[in-house]
PDB file of C-alpha atoms in Angstrom:
ATOM      1  CA  UNK A 941       0.058  -0.161  -0.205  1.00  0.00           C
ATOM      2  CA  UNK A 942       1.395   3.168  -1.187  1.00  0.00           C
ATOM      3  CA  UNK A 943       1.812   5.706   1.871  1.00  0.00           C
ATOM      4  CA  UNK A 944      -0.507   8.577   0.944  1.00  0.00           C
ATOM      5  CA  UNK A 945      -3.212   7.726  -2.122  1.00  0.00           C
ATOM      6  CA  UNK A 946      -5.391   9.672  -4.377  1.00  0.00           C
ATOM      7  CA  UNK A 947      -6.999   8.978  -7.207  1.00  0.00           C
ATOM      8  CA  UNK A 948      -4.821  10.885 -10.068  1.00  0.00           C
ATOM      9  CA  UNK A 949      -8.414  11.718 -11.779  1.00  0.00           C
ATOM     10  CA  UNK A 950      -9.046  13.618 -13.898  1.00  0.00           C
ATOM     11  CA  UNK A 951     -12.464  15.292 -12.354  1.00  0.00           C
ATOM     12  CA  UNK A 952     -13.755  17.606 -15.626  1.00  0.00           C
ATOM     13  CA  UNK A 953     -16.385  19.246 -13.390  1.00  0.00           C
ATOM     14  CA  UNK A 954     -18.784  22.325 -14.974  1.00  0.00           C
ATOM     15  CA  UNK A 955     -18.009  25.868 -13.718  1.00  0.00           C
ATOM     16  CA  UNK A 956     -20.087  26.729 -10.217  1.00  0.00           C
ATOM     17  CA  UNK A 957     -20.251  22.953  -9.300  1.00  0.00           C
ATOM     18  CA  UNK A 958     -18.912  21.818  -6.653  1.00  0.00           C
ATOM     19  CA  UNK A 959     -16.167  18.701  -6.328  1.00  0.00           C
ATOM     20  CA  UNK A 960     -14.323  16.760  -3.253  1.00  0.00           C
ATOM     21  CA  UNK A 961     -11.403  14.774  -3.001  1.00  0.00           C
ATOM     22  CA  UNK A 962     -10.199  12.805  -0.795  1.00  0.00           C
ATOM     23  CA  UNK A 963      -6.340  11.089   0.357  1.00  0.00           C
ATOM     24  CA  UNK A 964      -5.795   8.073   2.151  1.00  0.00           C
ATOM     25  CA  UNK A 965      -2.260   7.461   4.183  1.00  0.00           C
ATOM     26  CA  UNK A 966      -0.871   4.363   5.588  1.00  0.00           C
ATOM     27  CA  UNK A 967       0.945   5.857   8.359  1.00  0.00           C
ATOM     28  CA  UNK A 968      -1.242   6.044  11.681  1.00  0.00           C
ATOM     29  CA  UNK A 969       1.852   8.309  13.155  1.00  0.00           C
ATOM     30  CA  UNK A 970       1.405  11.218  10.739  1.00  0.00           C
ATOM     31  CA  UNK A 971       1.328  14.311  12.159  1.00  0.00           C
ATOM     32  CA  UNK A 972       0.481  16.963   9.909  1.00  0.00           C
ATOM     33  CA  UNK A 973      -1.963  17.291   6.359  1.00  0.00           C
ATOM     34  CA  UNK A 974      -1.673  19.878   3.649  1.00  0.00           C
ATOM     35  CA  UNK A 975      -3.254  20.091   0.577  1.00  0.00           C
ATOM     36  CA  UNK A 976      -0.992  21.607  -2.352  1.00  0.00           C
ATOM     37  CA  UNK A 977      -2.116  23.384  -5.847  1.00  0.00           C
ATOM     38  CA  UNK A 978       0.028  22.640  -8.339  1.00  0.00           C
ATOM     39  CA  UNK A 979       0.188  24.237 -12.233  1.00  0.00           C
ATOM     40  CA  UNK A 980       1.316  22.953 -14.742  1.00  0.00           C
ATOM     41  CA  UNK A 981       5.302  23.331 -15.372  1.00  0.00           C
ATOM     42  CA  UNK A 982       4.972  25.409 -12.130  1.00  0.00           C
ATOM     43  CA  UNK A 983       5.825  24.640  -8.517  1.00  0.00           C
ATOM     44  CA  UNK A 984       3.426  23.092  -6.005  1.00  0.00           C
ATOM     45  CA  UNK A 985       2.061  26.058  -4.239  1.00  0.00           C
ATOM     46  CA  UNK A 986       0.556  25.651  -0.567  1.00  0.00           C
ATOM     47  CA  UNK A 987      -3.490  25.708  -0.870  1.00  0.00           C
ATOM     48  CA  UNK A 988      -4.417  24.945   2.633  1.00  0.00           C
ATOM     49  CA  UNK A 989      -3.277  23.392   5.868  1.00  0.00           C
ATOM     50  CA  UNK A 990      -5.499  20.297   7.209  1.00  0.00           C
ATOM     51  CA  UNK A 991      -6.541  20.282  11.483  1.00  0.00           C
ATOM     52  CA  UNK A 992      -8.277  18.102  13.285  1.00  0.00           C
ATOM     53  CA  UNK A 993     -11.636  20.466  13.657  1.00  0.00           C
ATOM     54  CA  UNK A 994     -11.617  20.483   9.517  1.00  0.00           C
ATOM     55  CA  UNK A 995     -10.555  24.388   8.609  1.00  0.00           C
ATOM     56  CA  UNK A 996     -12.036  26.438   5.712  1.00  0.00           C
ATOM     57  CA  UNK A 997     -10.371  28.989   3.295  1.00  0.00           C
ATOM     58  CA  UNK A 998     -13.480  30.674   1.108  1.00  0.00           C
ATOM     59  CA  UNK A 999     -14.860  28.364  -0.858  1.00  0.00           C
ATOM     60  CA  UNK A1000     -12.005  25.469   0.865  1.00  0.00           C
ATOM     61  CA  UNK A1001     -13.219  22.979   3.279  1.00  0.00           C
ATOM     62  CA  UNK A1002     -10.102  20.414   4.372  1.00  0.00           C
ATOM     63  CA  UNK A1003     -11.277  17.972   6.540  1.00  0.00           C
ATOM     64  CA  UNK A1004      -9.004  15.328   8.476  1.00  0.00           C
ATOM     65  CA  UNK A1005     -10.150  12.104   9.840  1.00  0.00           C
ATOM     66  CA  UNK A1006      -7.628  10.328  11.807  1.00  0.00           C
ATOM     67  CA  UNK A1007      -9.650   6.990  12.303  1.00  0.00           C
ATOM     68  CA  UNK A1008     -10.291   6.337   8.975  1.00  0.00           C
ATOM     69  CA  UNK A1009      -6.897   8.240   8.253  1.00  0.00           C
ATOM     70  CA  UNK A1010      -7.923   9.889   5.319  1.00  0.00           C
ATOM     71  CA  UNK A1011      -8.015  13.929   4.373  1.00  0.00           C
ATOM     72  CA  UNK A1012     -10.652  15.568   2.029  1.00  0.00           C
ATOM     73  CA  UNK A1013     -10.606  19.455  -0.174  1.00  0.00           C
ATOM     74  CA  UNK A1014     -14.201  20.302  -0.898  1.00  0.00           C
ATOM     75  CA  UNK A1015     -14.494  22.871  -3.403  1.00  0.00           C
ATOM     76  CA  UNK A1016     -17.544  24.938  -4.265  1.00  0.00           C
ATOM     77  CA  UNK A1017     -18.465  26.897  -6.696  1.00  0.00           C
ATOM     78  CA  UNK A1018     -15.723  25.792  -9.042  1.00  0.00           C
ATOM     79  CA  UNK A1019     -13.458  28.194 -11.477  1.00  0.00           C
ATOM     80  CA  UNK A1020     -12.553  28.152 -14.130  1.00  0.00           C
ATOM     81  CA  UNK A1021      -9.163  28.742 -12.429  1.00  0.00           C
ATOM     82  CA  UNK A1022      -9.054  25.887  -9.781  1.00  0.00           C
ATOM     83  CA  UNK A1023      -7.947  23.735 -12.993  1.00  0.00           C
ATOM     84  CA  UNK A1024      -5.080  22.735 -11.652  1.00  0.00           C
ATOM     85  CA  UNK A1025      -3.174  19.523 -10.080  1.00  0.00           C
ATOM     86  CA  UNK A1026      -3.975  19.348  -5.838  1.00  0.00           C
ATOM     87  CA  UNK A1027      -1.224  17.461  -4.471  1.00  0.00           C
ATOM     88  CA  UNK A1028      -1.983  16.092  -1.115  1.00  0.00           C
ATOM     89  CA  UNK A1029       1.247  15.874   1.722  1.00  0.00           C
ATOM     90  CA  UNK A1030       1.458  13.879   4.986  1.00  0.00           C
ATOM     91  CA  UNK A1031       4.140  14.962   7.608  1.00  0.00           C
ATOM     92  CA  UNK A1032       5.606  12.514  10.103  1.00  0.00           C
ATOM     93  CA  UNK A1033       8.223  11.794  11.930  1.00  0.00           C
ATOM     94  CA  UNK A1034       8.798  15.830  12.628  1.00  0.00           C
ATOM     95  CA  UNK A1035       8.588  18.311   9.486  1.00  0.00           C
ATOM     96  CA  UNK A1036      11.472  16.201   7.758  1.00  0.00           C
ATOM     97  CA  UNK A1037       9.452  13.269   6.051  1.00  0.00           C
ATOM     98  CA  UNK A1038       7.275  14.574   3.632  1.00  0.00           C
ATOM     99  CA  UNK A1039       5.325  12.265   1.596  1.00  0.00           C
ATOM    100  CA  UNK A1040       3.748  14.045  -1.302  1.00  0.00           C
ATOM    101  CA  UNK A1041       0.762  11.722  -2.992  1.00  0.00           C
ATOM    102  CA  UNK A1042       0.125  11.554  -6.763  1.00  0.00           C
ATOM    103  CA  UNK A1043      -2.365  14.935  -6.898  1.00  0.00           C
ATOM    104  CA  UNK A1044      -5.703  14.696  -8.345  1.00  0.00           C
ATOM    105  CA  UNK A1045      -6.047  16.667 -11.674  1.00  0.00           C
ATOM    106  CA  UNK A1046      -9.014  19.058 -11.594  1.00  0.00           C
ATOM    107  CA  UNK A1047      -9.926  20.885 -14.776  1.00  0.00           C
ATOM    108  CA  UNK A1048     -13.115  22.871 -14.541  1.00  0.00           C
ATOM    109  CA  UNK A1049     -14.504  23.423 -17.274  1.00  0.00           C
ATOM    110  CA  UNK A1050     -16.799  26.735 -18.958  1.00  0.00           C
TER     111      UNK A1050
ATOM    112  CA  UNK B  91       5.768  36.230  -5.818  1.00  0.00           C
ATOM    113  CA  UNK B  92       8.014  33.243  -4.282  1.00  0.00           C
ATOM    114  CA  UNK B  93       9.584  33.752  -0.967  1.00  0.00           C
ATOM    115  CA  UNK B  94      12.261  31.144  -2.234  1.00  0.00           C
ATOM    116  CA  UNK B  95      14.347  31.942  -5.216  1.00  0.00           C
ATOM    117  CA  UNK B  96      15.669  29.764  -7.582  1.00  0.00           C
ATOM    118  CA  UNK B  97      18.507  30.197 -10.150  1.00  0.00           C
ATOM    119  CA  UNK B  98      19.164  29.382 -13.225  1.00  0.00           C
ATOM    120  CA  UNK B  99      14.681  28.741 -14.384  1.00  0.00           C
ATOM    121  CA  UNK B 100      15.742  26.871 -17.031  1.00  0.00           C
ATOM    122  CA  UNK B 101      19.597  24.786 -17.752  1.00  0.00           C
ATOM    123  CA  UNK B 102      20.687  22.921 -21.086  1.00  0.00           C
ATOM    124  CA  UNK B 103      23.501  20.992 -20.250  1.00  0.00           C
ATOM    125  CA  UNK B 104      25.661  17.920 -21.701  1.00  0.00           C
ATOM    126  CA  UNK B 105      26.831  15.427 -19.698  1.00  0.00           C
ATOM    127  CA  UNK B 106      30.669  15.888 -19.329  1.00  0.00           C
ATOM    128  CA  UNK B 107      29.479  19.145 -18.562  1.00  0.00           C
ATOM    129  CA  UNK B 108      29.348  20.265 -14.290  1.00  0.00           C
ATOM    130  CA  UNK B 109      26.879  23.129 -13.126  1.00  0.00           C
ATOM    131  CA  UNK B 110      25.286  23.848  -9.941  1.00  0.00           C
ATOM    132  CA  UNK B 111      21.761  25.360  -9.601  1.00  0.00           C
ATOM    133  CA  UNK B 112      20.936  28.094  -6.458  1.00  0.00           C
ATOM    134  CA  UNK B 113      18.613  28.561  -3.977  1.00  0.00           C
ATOM    135  CA  UNK B 114      17.870  31.669  -1.842  1.00  0.00           C
ATOM    136  CA  UNK B 115      15.433  32.298   0.959  1.00  0.00           C
ATOM    137  CA  UNK B 116      15.170  34.996   3.655  1.00  0.00           C
ATOM    138  CA  UNK B 117      12.592  33.337   5.468  1.00  0.00           C
ATOM    139  CA  UNK B 118      14.813  32.654   8.343  1.00  0.00           C
ATOM    140  CA  UNK B 119      13.576  29.053   7.338  1.00  0.00           C
ATOM    141  CA  UNK B 120      15.907  26.729   9.230  1.00  0.00           C
ATOM    142  CA  UNK B 121      14.692  23.563   6.963  1.00  0.00           C
ATOM    143  CA  UNK B 122      15.895  23.310   3.272  1.00  0.00           C
ATOM    144  CA  UNK B 123      15.293  20.805   0.698  1.00  0.00           C
ATOM    145  CA  UNK B 124      15.901  19.547  -2.969  1.00  0.00           C
ATOM    146  CA  UNK B 125      13.526  18.254  -4.628  1.00  0.00           C
ATOM    147  CA  UNK B 126      13.085  16.022  -8.422  1.00  0.00           C
ATOM    148  CA  UNK B 127      10.109  16.547 -10.103  1.00  0.00           C
ATOM    149  CA  UNK B 128       9.151  13.896 -13.307  1.00  0.00           C
ATOM    150  CA  UNK B 129       6.166  15.096 -15.626  1.00  0.00           C
ATOM    151  CA  UNK B 130       2.848  13.555 -14.369  1.00  0.00           C
ATOM    152  CA  UNK B 131       4.582  13.007 -10.785  1.00  0.00           C
ATOM    153  CA  UNK B 132       5.171  14.647  -7.603  1.00  0.00           C
ATOM    154  CA  UNK B 133       7.684  15.579  -6.028  1.00  0.00           C
ATOM    155  CA  UNK B 134      10.037  13.686  -5.090  1.00  0.00           C
ATOM    156  CA  UNK B 135      12.630  13.966  -2.170  1.00  0.00           C
ATOM    157  CA  UNK B 136      16.234  13.925  -2.727  1.00  0.00           C
ATOM    158  CA  UNK B 137      18.367  16.262   0.549  1.00  0.00           C
ATOM    159  CA  UNK B 138      17.379  17.474   3.396  1.00  0.00           C
ATOM    160  CA  UNK B 139      19.362  20.013   4.983  1.00  0.00           C
ATOM    161  CA  UNK B 140      18.429  20.995   8.870  1.00  0.00           C
ATOM    162  CA  UNK B 141      20.659  24.114  10.597  1.00  0.00           C
ATOM    163  CA  UNK B 142      22.762  23.888   7.898  1.00  0.00           C
ATOM    164  CA  UNK B 143      23.362  19.686   8.254  1.00  0.00           C
ATOM    165  CA  UNK B 144      22.177  17.156   5.582  1.00  0.00           C
ATOM    166  CA  UNK B 145      20.336  15.534   7.226  1.00  0.00           C
ATOM    167  CA  UNK B 146      18.026  13.253   4.934  1.00  0.00           C
ATOM    168  CA  UNK B 147      19.693  12.049   1.951  1.00  0.00           C
ATOM    169  CA  UNK B 148      17.379   9.706  -0.119  1.00  0.00           C
ATOM    170  CA  UNK B 149      19.897   7.847  -1.381  1.00  0.00           C
ATOM    171  CA  UNK B 150      20.651   9.922  -3.946  1.00  0.00           C
ATOM    172  CA  UNK B 151      23.623   9.467  -6.950  1.00  0.00           C
ATOM    173  CA  UNK B 152      26.779  11.168  -5.947  1.00  0.00           C
ATOM    174  CA  UNK B 153      26.594  12.818  -9.681  1.00  0.00           C
ATOM    175  CA  UNK B 154      24.073  14.772  -7.508  1.00  0.00           C
ATOM    176  CA  UNK B 155      26.649  16.893  -4.781  1.00  0.00           C
ATOM    177  CA  UNK B 156      24.656  19.436  -2.724  1.00  0.00           C
ATOM    178  CA  UNK B 157      26.391  22.138  -0.437  1.00  0.00           C
ATOM    179  CA  UNK B 158      24.887  24.464   2.170  1.00  0.00           C
ATOM    180  CA  UNK B 159      26.567  27.919   2.677  1.00  0.00           C
ATOM    181  CA  UNK B 160      24.860  29.195   5.324  1.00  0.00           C
ATOM    182  CA  UNK B 161      21.325  29.058   6.230  1.00  0.00           C
ATOM    183  CA  UNK B 162      19.787  30.695   3.129  1.00  0.00           C
ATOM    184  CA  UNK B 163      21.494  29.011   0.724  1.00  0.00           C
ATOM    185  CA  UNK B 164      21.034  25.900  -0.759  1.00  0.00           C
ATOM    186  CA  UNK B 165      23.232  24.693  -3.979  1.00  0.00           C
ATOM    187  CA  UNK B 166      22.947  21.904  -5.804  1.00  0.00           C
ATOM    188  CA  UNK B 167      26.099  20.621  -7.985  1.00  0.00           C
ATOM    189  CA  UNK B 168      26.131  18.727 -10.971  1.00  0.00           C
ATOM    190  CA  UNK B 169      28.260  16.511 -12.562  1.00  0.00           C
ATOM    191  CA  UNK B 170      28.473  13.897 -15.543  1.00  0.00           C
ATOM    192  CA  UNK B 171      24.696  14.058 -15.114  1.00  0.00           C
ATOM    193  CA  UNK B 172      22.741  11.653 -17.667  1.00  0.00           C
ATOM    194  CA  UNK B 173      19.983  11.615 -20.072  1.00  0.00           C
ATOM    195  CA  UNK B 174      17.770  10.561 -17.626  1.00  0.00           C
ATOM    196  CA  UNK B 175      18.401  12.933 -14.724  1.00  0.00           C
ATOM    197  CA  UNK B 176      16.394  15.982 -17.216  1.00  0.00           C
ATOM    198  CA  UNK B 177      13.684  16.885 -14.723  1.00  0.00           C
ATOM    199  CA  UNK B 178      12.136  20.154 -12.995  1.00  0.00           C
ATOM    200  CA  UNK B 179      14.141  20.816 -10.136  1.00  0.00           C
ATOM    201  CA  UNK B 180      12.533  22.385  -7.294  1.00  0.00           C
ATOM    202  CA  UNK B 181      14.049  23.737  -3.908  1.00  0.00           C
ATOM    203  CA  UNK B 182      11.863  24.037  -0.605  1.00  0.00           C
ATOM    204  CA  UNK B 183      11.905  25.598   3.015  1.00  0.00           C
ATOM    205  CA  UNK B 184      10.780  25.291   5.988  1.00  0.00           C
ATOM    206  CA  UNK B 185      11.011  26.551   9.702  1.00  0.00           C
ATOM    207  CA  UNK B 186      12.114  23.294  10.944  1.00  0.00           C
ATOM    208  CA  UNK B 187      12.194  22.448  14.220  1.00  0.00           C
ATOM    209  CA  UNK B 188       8.360  21.345  14.477  1.00  0.00           C
ATOM    210  CA  UNK B 189       5.813  19.501  13.211  1.00  0.00           C
ATOM    211  CA  UNK B 190       3.551  22.057  11.370  1.00  0.00           C
ATOM    212  CA  UNK B 191       5.596  23.598   9.169  1.00  0.00           C
ATOM    213  CA  UNK B 192       4.661  22.935   5.861  1.00  0.00           C
ATOM    214  CA  UNK B 193       6.756  23.636   2.320  1.00  0.00           C
ATOM    215  CA  UNK B 194       7.923  26.499   0.371  1.00  0.00           C
ATOM    216  CA  UNK B 195       8.738  26.045  -2.591  1.00  0.00           C
ATOM    217  CA  UNK B 196      11.188  28.115  -5.245  1.00  0.00           C
ATOM    218  CA  UNK B 197      10.178  27.971  -8.858  1.00  0.00           C
ATOM    219  CA  UNK B 198      12.268  25.550  -9.737  1.00  0.00           C
ATOM    220  CA  UNK B 199      15.053  25.034 -12.566  1.00  0.00           C
ATOM    221  CA  UNK B 200      13.860  22.962 -15.325  1.00  0.00           C
ATOM    222  CA  UNK B 201      17.169  21.347 -16.495  1.00  0.00           C
ATOM    223  CA  UNK B 202      17.299  18.778 -19.744  1.00  0.00           C
ATOM    224  CA  UNK B 203      20.458  16.438 -19.763  1.00  0.00           C
ATOM    225  CA  UNK B 204      21.548  16.067 -23.311  1.00  0.00           C
TER     226      UNK B 204
END
């Protein structure tokens, strides 16, 4: 089993739709969780950290379920500019052991 | 605008060349990283420097040689690379010393080995 698993997609959704991605992790000792966004041929950029209580930033909501070992990202009212690859990132053993998921590609269509 | 600066943005080198990639951050971060990313793959960790000391080497071939001259700078020296080493090389930094410390990436250097 991979340490961090994501559905690579692509997810093709119409503008205005709500879309959700999940990411599962295998190490129960994992400590920190993040969602990154990566545009084609660009560097990954931090979208949001994921906290146990869940957190929201505008149209984006992230949730962590430690019991089932997954995190999720919900995007409401999708915009064309949301088209990108969304990388799930999990850390364990302190800040140095950082594991990336393969990324989920989102394409928002007009 | 990224707070982690990488140079050059693009590099083409032959298999016998020696070149260096440079990375600089002024966020006071104490951990710095080199990642390699191939197309349609996630970033793959190469090296981690923690407080200017090499703390992780993910079994990277010796033709890649990292160097951390000070807490703000990170270099990657390249020598006798192979065409399969062509990739996007990403530098990142984080605060270090704690768990809730996301990585901040530079724009990357797109390397082509001919």
